[in-house]
Short mmCIF file of N, CA and C in Angstrom, two decimals:
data_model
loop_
_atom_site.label_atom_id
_atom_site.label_comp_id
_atom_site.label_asym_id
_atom_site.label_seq_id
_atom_site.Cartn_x
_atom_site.Cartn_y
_atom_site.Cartn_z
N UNK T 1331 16.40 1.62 0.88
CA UNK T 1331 15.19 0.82 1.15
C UNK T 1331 14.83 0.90 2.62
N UNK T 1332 13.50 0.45 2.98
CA UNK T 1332 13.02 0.54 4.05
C UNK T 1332 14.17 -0.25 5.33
N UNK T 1333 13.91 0.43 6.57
CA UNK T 1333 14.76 0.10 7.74
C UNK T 1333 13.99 -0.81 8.55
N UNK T 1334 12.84 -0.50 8.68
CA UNK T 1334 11.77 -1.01 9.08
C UNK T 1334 11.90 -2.38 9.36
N UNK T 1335 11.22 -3.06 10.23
CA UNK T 1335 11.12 -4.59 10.57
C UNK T 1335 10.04 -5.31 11.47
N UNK T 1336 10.04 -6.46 11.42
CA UNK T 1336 9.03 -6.61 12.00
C UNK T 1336 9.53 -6.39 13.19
N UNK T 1337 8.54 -6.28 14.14
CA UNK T 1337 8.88 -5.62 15.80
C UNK T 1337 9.02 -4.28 15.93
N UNK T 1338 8.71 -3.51 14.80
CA UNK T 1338 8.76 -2.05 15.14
C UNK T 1338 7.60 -1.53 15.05
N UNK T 1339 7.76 -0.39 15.92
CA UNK T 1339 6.41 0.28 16.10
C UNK T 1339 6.16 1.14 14.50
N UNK T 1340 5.05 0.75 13.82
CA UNK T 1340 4.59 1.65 12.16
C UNK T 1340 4.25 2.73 13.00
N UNK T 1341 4.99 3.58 11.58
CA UNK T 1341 5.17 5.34 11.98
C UNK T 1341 3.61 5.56 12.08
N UNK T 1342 4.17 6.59 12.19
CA UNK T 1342 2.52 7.60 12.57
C UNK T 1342 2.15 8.54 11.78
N UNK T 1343 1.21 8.55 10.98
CA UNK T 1343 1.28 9.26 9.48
C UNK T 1343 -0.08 9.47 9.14
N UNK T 1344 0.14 10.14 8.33
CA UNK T 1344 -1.19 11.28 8.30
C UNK T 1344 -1.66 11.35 6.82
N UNK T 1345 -2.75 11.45 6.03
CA UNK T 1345 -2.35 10.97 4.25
C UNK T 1345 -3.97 11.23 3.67
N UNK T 1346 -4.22 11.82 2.79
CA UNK T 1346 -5.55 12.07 2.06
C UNK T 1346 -5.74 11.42 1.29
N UNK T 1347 -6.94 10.23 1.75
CA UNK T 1347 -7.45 9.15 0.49
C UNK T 1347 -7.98 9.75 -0.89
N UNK T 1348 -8.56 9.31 -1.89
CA UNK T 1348 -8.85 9.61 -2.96
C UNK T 1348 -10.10 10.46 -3.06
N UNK T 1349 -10.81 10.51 -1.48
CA UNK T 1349 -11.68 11.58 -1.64
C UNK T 1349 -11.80 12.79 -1.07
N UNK T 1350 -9.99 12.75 -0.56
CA UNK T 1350 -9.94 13.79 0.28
C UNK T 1350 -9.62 13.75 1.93
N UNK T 1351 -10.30 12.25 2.39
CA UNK T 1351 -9.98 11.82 3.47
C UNK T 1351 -9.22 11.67 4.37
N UNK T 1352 -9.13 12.12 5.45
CA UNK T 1352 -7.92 12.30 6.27
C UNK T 1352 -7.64 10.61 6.77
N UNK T 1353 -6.49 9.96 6.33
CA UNK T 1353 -6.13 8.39 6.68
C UNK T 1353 -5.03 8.37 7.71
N UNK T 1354 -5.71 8.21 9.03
CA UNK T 1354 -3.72 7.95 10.08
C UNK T 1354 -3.78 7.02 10.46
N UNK T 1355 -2.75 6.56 11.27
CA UNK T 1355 -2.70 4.91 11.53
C UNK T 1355 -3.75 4.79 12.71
N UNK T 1356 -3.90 5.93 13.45
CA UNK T 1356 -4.60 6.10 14.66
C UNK T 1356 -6.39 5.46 14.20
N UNK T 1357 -6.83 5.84 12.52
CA UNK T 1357 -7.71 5.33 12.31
C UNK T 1357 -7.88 3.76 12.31
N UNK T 1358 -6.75 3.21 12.43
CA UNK T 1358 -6.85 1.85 12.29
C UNK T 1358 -6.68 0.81 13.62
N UNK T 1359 -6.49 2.07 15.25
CA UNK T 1359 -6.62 1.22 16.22
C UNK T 1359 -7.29 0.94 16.58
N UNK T 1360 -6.73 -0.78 16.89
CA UNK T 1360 -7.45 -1.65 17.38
C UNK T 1360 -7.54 -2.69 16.38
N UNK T 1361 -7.32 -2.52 15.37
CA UNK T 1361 -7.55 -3.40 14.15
C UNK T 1361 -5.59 -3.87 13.23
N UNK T 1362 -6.07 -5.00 12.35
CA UNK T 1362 -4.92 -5.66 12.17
C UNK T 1362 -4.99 -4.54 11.05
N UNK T 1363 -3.85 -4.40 10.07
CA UNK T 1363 -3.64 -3.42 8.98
C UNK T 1363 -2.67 -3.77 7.74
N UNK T 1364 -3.05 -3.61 6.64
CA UNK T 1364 -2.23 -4.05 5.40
C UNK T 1364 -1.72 -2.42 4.92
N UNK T 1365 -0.52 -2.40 4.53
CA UNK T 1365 -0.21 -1.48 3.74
C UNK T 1365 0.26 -1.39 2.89
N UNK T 1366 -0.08 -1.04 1.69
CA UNK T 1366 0.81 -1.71 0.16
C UNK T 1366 1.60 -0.37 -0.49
N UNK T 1367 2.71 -0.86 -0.52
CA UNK T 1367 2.70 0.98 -1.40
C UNK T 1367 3.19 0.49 -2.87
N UNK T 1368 2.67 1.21 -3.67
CA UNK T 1368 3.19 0.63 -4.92
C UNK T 1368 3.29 1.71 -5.98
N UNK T 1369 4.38 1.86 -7.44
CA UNK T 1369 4.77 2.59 -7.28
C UNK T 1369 3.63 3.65 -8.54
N UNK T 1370 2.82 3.06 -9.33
CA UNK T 1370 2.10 3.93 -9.77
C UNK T 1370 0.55 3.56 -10.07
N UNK T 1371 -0.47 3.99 -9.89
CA UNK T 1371 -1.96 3.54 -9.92
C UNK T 1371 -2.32 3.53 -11.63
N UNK T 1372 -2.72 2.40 -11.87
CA UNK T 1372 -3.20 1.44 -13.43
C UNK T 1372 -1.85 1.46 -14.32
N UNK T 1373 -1.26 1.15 -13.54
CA UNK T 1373 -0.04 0.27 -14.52
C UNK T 1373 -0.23 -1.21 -14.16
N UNK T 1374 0.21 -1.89 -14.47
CA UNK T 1374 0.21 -3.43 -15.08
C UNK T 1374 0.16 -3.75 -13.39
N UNK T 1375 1.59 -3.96 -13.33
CA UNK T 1375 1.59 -4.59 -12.09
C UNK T 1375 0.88 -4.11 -11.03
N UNK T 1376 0.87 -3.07 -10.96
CA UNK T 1376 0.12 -2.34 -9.91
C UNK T 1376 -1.68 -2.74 -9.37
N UNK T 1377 -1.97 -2.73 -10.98
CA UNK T 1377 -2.92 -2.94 -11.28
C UNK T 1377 -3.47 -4.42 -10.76
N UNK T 1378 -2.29 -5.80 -11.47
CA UNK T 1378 -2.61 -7.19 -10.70
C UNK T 1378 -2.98 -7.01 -9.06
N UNK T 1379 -1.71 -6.53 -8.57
CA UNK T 1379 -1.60 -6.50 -6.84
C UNK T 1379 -2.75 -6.03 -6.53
N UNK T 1380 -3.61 -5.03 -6.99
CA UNK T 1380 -4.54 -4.30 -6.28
C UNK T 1380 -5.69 -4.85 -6.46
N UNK T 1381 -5.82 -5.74 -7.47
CA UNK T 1381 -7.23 -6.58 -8.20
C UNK T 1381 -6.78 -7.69 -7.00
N UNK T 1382 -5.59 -7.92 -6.71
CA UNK T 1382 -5.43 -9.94 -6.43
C UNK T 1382 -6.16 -9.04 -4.59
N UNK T 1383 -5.58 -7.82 -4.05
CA UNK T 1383 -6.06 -7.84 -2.92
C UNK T 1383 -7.24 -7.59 -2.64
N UNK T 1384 -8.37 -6.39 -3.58
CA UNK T 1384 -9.31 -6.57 -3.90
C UNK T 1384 -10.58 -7.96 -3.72
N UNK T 1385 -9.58 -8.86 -4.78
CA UNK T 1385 -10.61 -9.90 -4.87
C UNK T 1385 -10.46 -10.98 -3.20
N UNK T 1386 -9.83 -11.07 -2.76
CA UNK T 1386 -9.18 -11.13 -1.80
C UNK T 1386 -10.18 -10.50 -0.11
N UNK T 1387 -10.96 -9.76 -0.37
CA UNK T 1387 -11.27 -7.94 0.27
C UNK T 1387 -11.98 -8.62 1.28
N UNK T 1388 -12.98 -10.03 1.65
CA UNK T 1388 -13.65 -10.28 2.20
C UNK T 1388 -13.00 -11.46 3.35
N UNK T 1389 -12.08 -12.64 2.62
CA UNK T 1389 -10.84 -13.14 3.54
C UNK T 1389 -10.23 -12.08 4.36
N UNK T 1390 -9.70 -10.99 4.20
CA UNK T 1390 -8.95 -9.91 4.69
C UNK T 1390 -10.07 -9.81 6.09
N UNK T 1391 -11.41 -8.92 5.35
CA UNK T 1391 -11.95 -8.46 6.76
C UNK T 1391 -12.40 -9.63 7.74
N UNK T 1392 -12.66 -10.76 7.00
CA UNK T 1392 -12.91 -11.88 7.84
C UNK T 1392 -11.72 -12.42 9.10
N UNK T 1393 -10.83 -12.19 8.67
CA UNK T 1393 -9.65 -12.38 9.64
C UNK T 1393 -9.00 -11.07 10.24
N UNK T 1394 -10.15 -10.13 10.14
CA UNK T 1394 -9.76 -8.59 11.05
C UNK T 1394 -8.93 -7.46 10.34
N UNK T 1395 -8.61 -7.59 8.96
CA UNK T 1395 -7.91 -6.82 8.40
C UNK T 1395 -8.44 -5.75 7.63
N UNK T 1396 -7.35 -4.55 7.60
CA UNK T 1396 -7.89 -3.33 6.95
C UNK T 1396 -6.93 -3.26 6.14
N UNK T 1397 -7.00 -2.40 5.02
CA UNK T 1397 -5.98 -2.92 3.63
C UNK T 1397 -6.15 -0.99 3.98
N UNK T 1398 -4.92 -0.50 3.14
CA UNK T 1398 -4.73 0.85 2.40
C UNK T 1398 -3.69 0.58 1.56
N UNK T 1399 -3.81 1.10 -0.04
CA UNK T 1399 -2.82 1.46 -0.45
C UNK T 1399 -1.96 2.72 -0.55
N UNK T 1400 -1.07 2.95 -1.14
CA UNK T 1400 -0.42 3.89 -1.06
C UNK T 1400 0.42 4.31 -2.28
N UNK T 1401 0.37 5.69 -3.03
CA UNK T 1401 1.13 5.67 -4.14
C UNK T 1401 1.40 7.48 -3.88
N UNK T 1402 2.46 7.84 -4.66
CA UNK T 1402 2.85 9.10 -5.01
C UNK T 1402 1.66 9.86 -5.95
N UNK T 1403 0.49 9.28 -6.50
CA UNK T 1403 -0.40 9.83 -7.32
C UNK T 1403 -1.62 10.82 -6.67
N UNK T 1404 -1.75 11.76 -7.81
CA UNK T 1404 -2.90 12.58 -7.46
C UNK T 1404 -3.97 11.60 -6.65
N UNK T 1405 -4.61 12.84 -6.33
CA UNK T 1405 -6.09 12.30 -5.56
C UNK T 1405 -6.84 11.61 -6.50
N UNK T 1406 -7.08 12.41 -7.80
CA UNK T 1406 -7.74 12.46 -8.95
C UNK T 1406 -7.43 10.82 -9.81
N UNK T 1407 -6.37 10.52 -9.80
CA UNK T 1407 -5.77 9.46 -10.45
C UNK T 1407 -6.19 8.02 -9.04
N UNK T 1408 -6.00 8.22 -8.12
CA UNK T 1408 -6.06 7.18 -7.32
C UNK T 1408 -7.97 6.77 -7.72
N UNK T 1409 -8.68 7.93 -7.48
CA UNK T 1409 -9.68 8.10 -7.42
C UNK T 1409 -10.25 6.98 -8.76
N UNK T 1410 -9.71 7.38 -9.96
CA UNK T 1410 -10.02 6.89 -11.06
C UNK T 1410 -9.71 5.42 -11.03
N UNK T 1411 -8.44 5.03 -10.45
CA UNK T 1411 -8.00 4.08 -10.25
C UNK T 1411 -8.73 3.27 -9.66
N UNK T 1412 -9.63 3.57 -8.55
CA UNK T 1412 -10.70 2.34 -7.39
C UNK T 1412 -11.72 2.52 -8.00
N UNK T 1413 -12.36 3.70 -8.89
CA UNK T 1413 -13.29 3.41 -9.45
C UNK T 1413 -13.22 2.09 -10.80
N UNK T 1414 -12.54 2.54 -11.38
CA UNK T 1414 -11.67 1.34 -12.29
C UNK T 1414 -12.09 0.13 -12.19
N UNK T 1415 -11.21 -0.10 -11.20
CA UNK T 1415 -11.33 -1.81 -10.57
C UNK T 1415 -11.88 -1.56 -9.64
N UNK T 1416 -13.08 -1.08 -9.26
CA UNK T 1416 -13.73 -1.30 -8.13
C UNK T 1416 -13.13 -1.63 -6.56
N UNK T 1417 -12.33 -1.20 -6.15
CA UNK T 1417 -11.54 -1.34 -5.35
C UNK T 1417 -12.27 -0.82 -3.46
N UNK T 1418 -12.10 -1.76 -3.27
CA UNK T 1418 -13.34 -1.55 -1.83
C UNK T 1418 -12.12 -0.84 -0.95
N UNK T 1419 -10.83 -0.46 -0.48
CA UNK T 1419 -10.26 -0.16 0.40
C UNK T 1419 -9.30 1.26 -0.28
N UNK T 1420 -9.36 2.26 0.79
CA UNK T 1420 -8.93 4.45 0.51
C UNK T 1420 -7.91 3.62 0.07
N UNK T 1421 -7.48 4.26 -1.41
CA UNK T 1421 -5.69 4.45 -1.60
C UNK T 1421 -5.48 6.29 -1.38
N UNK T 1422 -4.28 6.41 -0.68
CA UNK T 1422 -3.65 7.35 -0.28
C UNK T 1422 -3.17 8.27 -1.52
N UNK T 1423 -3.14 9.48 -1.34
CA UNK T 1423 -2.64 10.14 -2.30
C UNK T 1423 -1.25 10.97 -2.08
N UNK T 1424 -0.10 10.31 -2.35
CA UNK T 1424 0.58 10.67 -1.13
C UNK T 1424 1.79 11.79 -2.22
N UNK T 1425 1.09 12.60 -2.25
CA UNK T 1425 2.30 13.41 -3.51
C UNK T 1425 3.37 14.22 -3.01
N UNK T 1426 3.27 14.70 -1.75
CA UNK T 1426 4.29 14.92 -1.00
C UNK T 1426 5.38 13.68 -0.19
N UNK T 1427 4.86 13.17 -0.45
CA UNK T 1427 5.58 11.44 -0.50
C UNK T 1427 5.92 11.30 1.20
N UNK T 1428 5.07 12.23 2.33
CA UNK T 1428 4.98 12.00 3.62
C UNK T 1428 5.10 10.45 4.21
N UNK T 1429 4.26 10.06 3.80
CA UNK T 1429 4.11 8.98 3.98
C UNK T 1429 4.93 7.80 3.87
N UNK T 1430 5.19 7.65 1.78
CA UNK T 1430 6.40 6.67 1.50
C UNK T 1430 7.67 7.33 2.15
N UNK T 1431 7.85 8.91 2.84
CA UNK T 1431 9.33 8.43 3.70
C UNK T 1431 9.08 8.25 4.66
N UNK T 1432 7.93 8.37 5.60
CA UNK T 1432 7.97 7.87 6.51
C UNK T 1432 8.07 6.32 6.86
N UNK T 1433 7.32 5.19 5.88
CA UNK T 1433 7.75 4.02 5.94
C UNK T 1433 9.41 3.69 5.20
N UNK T 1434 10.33 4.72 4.52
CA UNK T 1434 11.62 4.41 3.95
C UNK T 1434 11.20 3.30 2.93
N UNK T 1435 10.21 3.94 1.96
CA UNK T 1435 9.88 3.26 0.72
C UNK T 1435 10.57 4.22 -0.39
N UNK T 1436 10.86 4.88 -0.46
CA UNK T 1436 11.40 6.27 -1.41
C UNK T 1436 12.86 6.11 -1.46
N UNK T 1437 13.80 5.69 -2.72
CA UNK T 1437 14.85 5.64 -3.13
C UNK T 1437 15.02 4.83 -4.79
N UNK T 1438 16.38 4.78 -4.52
CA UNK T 1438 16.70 4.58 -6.06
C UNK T 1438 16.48 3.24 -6.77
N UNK T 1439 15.98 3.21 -7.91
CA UNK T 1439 15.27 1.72 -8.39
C UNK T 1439 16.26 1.82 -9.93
N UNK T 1440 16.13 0.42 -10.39
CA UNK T 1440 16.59 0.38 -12.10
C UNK T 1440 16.04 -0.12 -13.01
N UNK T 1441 15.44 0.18 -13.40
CA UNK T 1441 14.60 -0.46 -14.72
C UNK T 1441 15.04 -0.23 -16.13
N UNK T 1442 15.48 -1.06 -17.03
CA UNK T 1442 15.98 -1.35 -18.21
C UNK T 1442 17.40 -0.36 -18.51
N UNK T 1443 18.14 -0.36 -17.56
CA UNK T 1443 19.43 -0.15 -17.32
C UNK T 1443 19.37 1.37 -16.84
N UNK T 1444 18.47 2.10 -16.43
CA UNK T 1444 18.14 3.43 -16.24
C UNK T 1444 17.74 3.41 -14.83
N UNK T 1445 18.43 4.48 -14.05
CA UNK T 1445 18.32 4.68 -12.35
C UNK T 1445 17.78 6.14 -12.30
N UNK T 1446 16.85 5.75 -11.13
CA UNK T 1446 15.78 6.78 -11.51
C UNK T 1446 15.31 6.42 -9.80
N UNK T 1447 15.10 7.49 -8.90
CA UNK T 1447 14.73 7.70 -7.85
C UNK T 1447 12.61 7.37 -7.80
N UNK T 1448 12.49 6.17 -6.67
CA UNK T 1448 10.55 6.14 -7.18
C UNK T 1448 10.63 5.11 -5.72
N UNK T 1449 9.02 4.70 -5.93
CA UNK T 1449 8.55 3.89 -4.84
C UNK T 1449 8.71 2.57 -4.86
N UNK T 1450 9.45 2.18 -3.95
CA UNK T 1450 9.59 0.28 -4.31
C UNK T 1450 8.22 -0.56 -3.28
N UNK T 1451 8.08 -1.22 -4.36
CA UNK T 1451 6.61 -2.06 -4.11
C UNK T 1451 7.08 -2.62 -2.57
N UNK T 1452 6.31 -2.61 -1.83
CA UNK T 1452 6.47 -3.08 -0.17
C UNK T 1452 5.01 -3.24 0.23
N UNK T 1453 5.08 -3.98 0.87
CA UNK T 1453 4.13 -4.43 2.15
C UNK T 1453 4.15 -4.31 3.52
N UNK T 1454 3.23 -3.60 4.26
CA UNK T 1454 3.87 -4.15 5.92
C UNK T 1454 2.63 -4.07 6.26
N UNK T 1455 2.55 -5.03 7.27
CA UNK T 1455 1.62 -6.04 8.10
C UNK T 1455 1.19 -5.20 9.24
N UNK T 1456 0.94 -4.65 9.77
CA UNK T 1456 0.83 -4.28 11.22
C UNK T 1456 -0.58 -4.36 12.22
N UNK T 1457 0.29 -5.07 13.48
CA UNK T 1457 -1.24 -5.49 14.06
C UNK T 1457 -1.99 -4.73 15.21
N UNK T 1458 -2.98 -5.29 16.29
CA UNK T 1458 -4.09 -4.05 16.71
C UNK T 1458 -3.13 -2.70 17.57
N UNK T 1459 -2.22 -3.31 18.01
CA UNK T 1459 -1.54 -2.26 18.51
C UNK T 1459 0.07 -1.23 17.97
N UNK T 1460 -0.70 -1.37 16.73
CA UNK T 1460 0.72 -0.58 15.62
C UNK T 1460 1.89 -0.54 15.73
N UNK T 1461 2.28 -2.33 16.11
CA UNK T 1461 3.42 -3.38 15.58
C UNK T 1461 3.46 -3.89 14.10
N UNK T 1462 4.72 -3.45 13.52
CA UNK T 1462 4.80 -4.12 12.48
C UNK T 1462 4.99 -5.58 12.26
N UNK T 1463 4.20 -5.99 11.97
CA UNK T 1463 4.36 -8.35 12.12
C UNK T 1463 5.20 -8.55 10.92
N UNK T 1464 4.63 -7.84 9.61
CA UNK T 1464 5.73 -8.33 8.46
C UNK T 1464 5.76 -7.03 7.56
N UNK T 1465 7.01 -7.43 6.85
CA UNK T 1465 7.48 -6.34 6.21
C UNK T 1465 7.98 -7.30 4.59
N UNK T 1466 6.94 -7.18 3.99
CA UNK T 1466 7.13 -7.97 2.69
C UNK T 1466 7.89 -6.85 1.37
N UNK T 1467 9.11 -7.39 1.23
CA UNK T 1467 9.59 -6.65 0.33
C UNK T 1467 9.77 -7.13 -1.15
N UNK T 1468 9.41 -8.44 -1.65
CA UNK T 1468 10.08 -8.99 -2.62
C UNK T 1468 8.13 -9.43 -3.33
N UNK T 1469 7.03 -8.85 -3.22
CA UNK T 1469 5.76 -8.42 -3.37
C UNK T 1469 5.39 -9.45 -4.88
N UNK T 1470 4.80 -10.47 -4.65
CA UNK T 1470 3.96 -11.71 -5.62
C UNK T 1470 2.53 -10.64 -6.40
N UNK T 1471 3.34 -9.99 -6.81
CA UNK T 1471 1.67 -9.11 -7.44
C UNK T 1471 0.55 -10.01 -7.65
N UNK T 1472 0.63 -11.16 -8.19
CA UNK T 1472 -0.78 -12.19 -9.27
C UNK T 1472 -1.18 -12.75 -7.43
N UNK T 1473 -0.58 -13.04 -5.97
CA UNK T 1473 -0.58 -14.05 -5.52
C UNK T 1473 0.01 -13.39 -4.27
N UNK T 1474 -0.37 -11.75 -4.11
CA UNK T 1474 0.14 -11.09 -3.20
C UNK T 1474 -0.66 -11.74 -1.63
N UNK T 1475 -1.83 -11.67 -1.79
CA UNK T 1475 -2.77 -12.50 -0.66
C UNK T 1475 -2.25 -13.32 -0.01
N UNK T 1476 -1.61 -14.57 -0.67
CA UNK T 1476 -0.82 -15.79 0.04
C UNK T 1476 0.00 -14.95 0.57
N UNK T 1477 1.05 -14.06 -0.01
CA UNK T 1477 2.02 -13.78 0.80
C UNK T 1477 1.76 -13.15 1.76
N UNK T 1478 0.58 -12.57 2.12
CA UNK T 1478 0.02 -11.47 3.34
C UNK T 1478 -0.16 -12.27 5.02
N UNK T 1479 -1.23 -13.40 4.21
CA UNK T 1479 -2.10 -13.86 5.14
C UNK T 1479 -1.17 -15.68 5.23
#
């Protein structure tokens, strides 16, 4: 699991949104930053977290924040995914998984007694000068917002 903490400087990373878009953290200076990584686009949970931050989308920029998500999925699938739920903020298409190792989101998970290497749902906070403030690991999908802000 991630090493990461608050007080560390967020890596520096480089990542093609769903339309192709080149996303680095460098695009986000000066500004506060949400990063969600989660581990697959329109599955259940995935799906709550991204609707609860979504609906959420206007508190966020009102208090200076920029949201990205982040998943191991095609361009194509993310793409489908924000069209979906209407989703106002780039999810990353990160299939070379650059990204989830660069935040140390990429390792071994267990689900229904089966271990299987994937992305563990995380959050990190980081503010105008690409400090990490929080590093939410234990992720309220229905009620993720409270836990952000």
């Amino acid at each position: 699991m991630t090493t990461l903490k608050a007080g560390d400087k967020a890596p520096s990373f480089s990542g093609l949104d769903q339309d192709g878009n080149t996303v680095t953290l460098d695009t986000f200076k000066g500004k506060k930053l949400v990063v969600f990584f989660y581990p697959k686009a329109s599955t259940p949970g995935c799906t709550v977290e991204a609707c609860n931050l979504r609906d959420n989308y206007q508190t966020f920029q009102a208090q200076g924040y920029d949201i990205i998500g982040v998943s191991a999925d095609s361009a194509k699938r993310q793409q489908n995914f924000k069209n979906k739920y209407e989703l106002p903020y780039p999810l990353i298409a990160d299939e070379d998984k650059s990204v989830i190792e660069a935040f140390g989101v990429w390792g071994p998970k267990k689900f229904m007694g089966r271990e299987y290497d994937g992305i563990h749902r995380t959050t990190f906070v980081i503010d105008e000068s690409g400090i990490i403030t929080e590093v939410i690991t234990k992720v309220k999908t229905k009620d993720h917002t409270a836990q952000i802000l």
